[in-house]
Short mmCIF file of C-alpha atoms in Angstrom, two decimals:
data_model
loop_
_atom_site.label_atom_id
_atom_site.label_comp_id
_atom_site.label_asym_id
_atom_site.label_seq_id
_atom_site.Cartn_x
_atom_site.Cartn_y
_atom_site.Cartn_z
CA MET J 1 -25.74 23.71 -6.16
CA SER J 2 -24.46 26.64 -8.17
CA GLU J 3 -25.63 27.32 -11.73
CA GLU J 4 -22.21 26.18 -12.93
CA GLU J 5 -22.59 22.89 -11.07
CA ILE J 6 -26.15 22.32 -12.30
CA GLU J 7 -25.02 22.94 -15.88
CA LEU J 8 -22.12 20.48 -15.54
CA PHE J 9 -24.35 17.89 -13.85
CA ASN J 10 -26.84 18.15 -16.74
CA ARG J 11 -24.03 17.82 -19.33
CA ILE J 12 -22.73 14.70 -17.59
CA LYS J 13 -26.23 13.25 -17.44
CA SER J 14 -27.02 14.02 -21.09
CA SER J 15 -23.79 12.35 -22.22
CA GLY J 16 -24.74 9.09 -20.50
CA GLY J 17 -22.78 9.60 -17.29
CA PRO J 18 -19.15 10.05 -16.41
CA GLY J 19 -16.26 7.93 -17.62
CA ARG J 20 -14.66 5.90 -14.84
CA ASN J 21 -11.14 6.34 -13.45
CA ARG J 22 -10.45 9.58 -15.25
CA GLY J 23 -10.29 13.27 -14.55
CA ASN J 24 -11.73 16.27 -16.32
CA ILE J 25 -10.88 19.94 -15.97
CA ILE J 26 -13.89 21.73 -14.52
CA GLY J 27 -12.48 25.21 -13.95
CA PHE J 28 -14.12 25.74 -10.55
CA TYR J 29 -14.00 24.51 -6.96
CA PRO J 30 -16.91 22.04 -6.59
CA SER J 31 -19.17 22.12 -3.55
CA ASP J 32 -19.73 19.19 -1.20
CA GLU J 33 -23.35 19.07 -2.37
CA PHE J 34 -22.30 18.74 -6.02
CA LEU J 35 -19.88 15.87 -5.32
CA ARG J 36 -22.42 14.07 -3.15
CA THR J 37 -25.15 14.52 -5.79
CA LEU J 38 -22.88 12.97 -8.43
CA THR J 39 -22.00 10.14 -6.06
CA ILE J 40 -25.64 9.32 -5.33
CA GLU J 41 -26.59 9.53 -9.02
CA TYR J 42 -23.71 7.40 -10.34
CA LYS J 43 -22.81 5.26 -7.30
CA ALA J 44 -19.13 6.11 -7.61
CA GLU J 45 -16.41 7.98 -5.74
CA PHE J 46 -15.82 11.53 -6.96
CA ALA J 47 -12.81 13.63 -6.05
CA SER J 48 -11.93 17.29 -6.27
CA ILE J 49 -8.27 17.65 -7.26
CA PHE J 50 -6.36 20.90 -7.55
CA THR J 51 -3.10 20.98 -9.47
CA MET J 52 -0.59 23.46 -8.11
CA GLY J 53 1.66 25.14 -10.64
CA ILE J 54 -1.05 25.26 -13.28
CA ASN J 55 -3.85 26.29 -10.90
CA THR J 56 -6.46 23.95 -12.32
CA HIS J 57 -9.44 22.16 -10.72
CA TYR J 58 -10.23 18.62 -11.84
CA LEU J 59 -13.17 16.33 -11.18
CA TRP J 60 -12.05 12.70 -10.92
CA VAL J 61 -14.45 9.76 -10.93
CA GLY J 62 -13.83 6.19 -9.82
CA THR J 63 -15.99 3.22 -8.93
CA ILE J 64 -18.25 2.38 -5.98
CA ASP J 65 -15.28 1.66 -3.72
CA SER J 66 -12.15 3.18 -5.23
CA ILE J 67 -10.68 5.95 -7.31
CA LEU J 68 -7.36 6.10 -9.15
CA LEU J 69 -5.85 9.51 -8.48
CA PRO J 70 -3.00 11.20 -10.30
CA ALA J 71 0.45 11.34 -8.78
CA THR J 72 2.59 14.43 -8.37
CA LEU J 73 4.53 15.36 -11.50
CA ASN J 74 7.50 17.72 -11.30
CA ASP J 75 6.50 20.77 -9.25
CA ASN J 76 2.82 20.49 -10.19
CA HIS J 77 1.60 18.81 -7.03
CA GLU J 78 -1.85 17.25 -7.10
CA ILE J 79 -3.85 18.32 -4.06
CA LEU J 80 -6.67 15.96 -3.09
CA ILE J 81 -9.07 18.51 -1.69
CA LYS J 82 -11.92 16.13 -0.96
CA HIS J 83 -13.54 12.94 -2.17
CA THR J 84 -16.73 11.01 -1.55
CA HIS J 85 -17.31 7.60 -0.01
CA PRO J 86 -20.52 6.23 -1.60
CA LYS J 87 -20.92 3.52 1.04
CA GLY J 88 -20.85 6.14 3.82
CA THR J 89 -17.53 5.06 5.34
CA PRO J 90 -16.31 7.93 7.54
CA GLN J 91 -12.70 6.73 7.82
CA PRO J 92 -9.99 6.99 5.17
CA SER J 93 -8.93 3.79 3.46
CA HIS J 94 -5.32 2.68 3.53
CA PHE J 95 -5.20 3.86 -0.12
CA ASP J 96 -6.26 7.37 1.01
CA ILE J 97 -3.53 7.45 3.66
CA ASN J 98 -0.88 5.99 1.32
CA TRP J 99 -1.71 8.54 -1.38
CA LEU J 100 -1.22 11.36 1.11
CA ILE J 101 2.06 9.86 2.34
CA GLN J 102 3.34 9.49 -1.21
CA ALA J 103 2.33 13.05 -2.08
CA GLN J 104 4.25 14.36 0.93
CA GLU J 105 7.29 12.23 0.07
CA ASN J 106 7.21 13.78 -3.41
CA GLY J 107 7.33 17.27 -1.91
CA SER J 108 3.65 18.16 -1.77
CA PRO J 109 2.72 20.70 0.90
CA GLN J 110 -0.59 18.89 1.50
CA ILE J 111 -0.97 17.63 5.08
CA LYS J 112 -4.67 16.72 5.19
CA SER J 113 -7.69 16.05 3.00
CA MET J 114 -11.44 15.59 3.43
CA ILE J 115 -13.86 12.72 2.98
CA LEU J 116 -17.51 13.32 2.13
CA PRO J 117 -19.33 10.20 3.32
CA ILE J 118 -22.91 10.01 2.07
CA GLY J 119 -25.32 10.84 4.89
CA ILE J 120 -22.60 11.97 7.33
CA ASP J 121 -20.80 15.27 7.89
CA ARG J 122 -17.48 15.62 6.11
CA ILE J 123 -14.35 14.63 7.99
CA SER J 124 -10.72 15.57 7.57
CA PHE J 125 -7.85 13.11 7.74
CA ASP J 126 -4.07 13.12 7.73
CA ILE J 127 -1.40 10.43 7.59
CA ASN J 128 -1.93 9.61 11.29
CA THR J 129 -5.71 9.07 11.05
CA PRO J 130 -6.73 5.44 11.70
CA CYS J 131 -7.89 3.83 8.45
CA ILE J 132 -10.25 1.02 7.61
#
């Protein structure tokens, strides 16, 4: 992990852990290792979101099996760069696929995203990928 990631990880840990189902501006693109480390530590899904129009990176945290992600607002499309699956599931859920479909229907240019299953290489998915 980068120094920036280690510092953020330590701040999250010292504050008692992350809040659930919320996003925080982090100001950098997080690595796969960082998101997986957070997932293992807190047994929750973590997502890297980029907001177009304001060029901001967010870290979103959910629960062990879900995450509530923001929807597109105006021209500031939310781009789901990648998210973890704490249980190791390598396929997208129907929620993952539906989020991507909705984003595209709202004008987002995003056509695919990535899943970071714990213990498995990352995979990319699009709206045609079979889901669980």
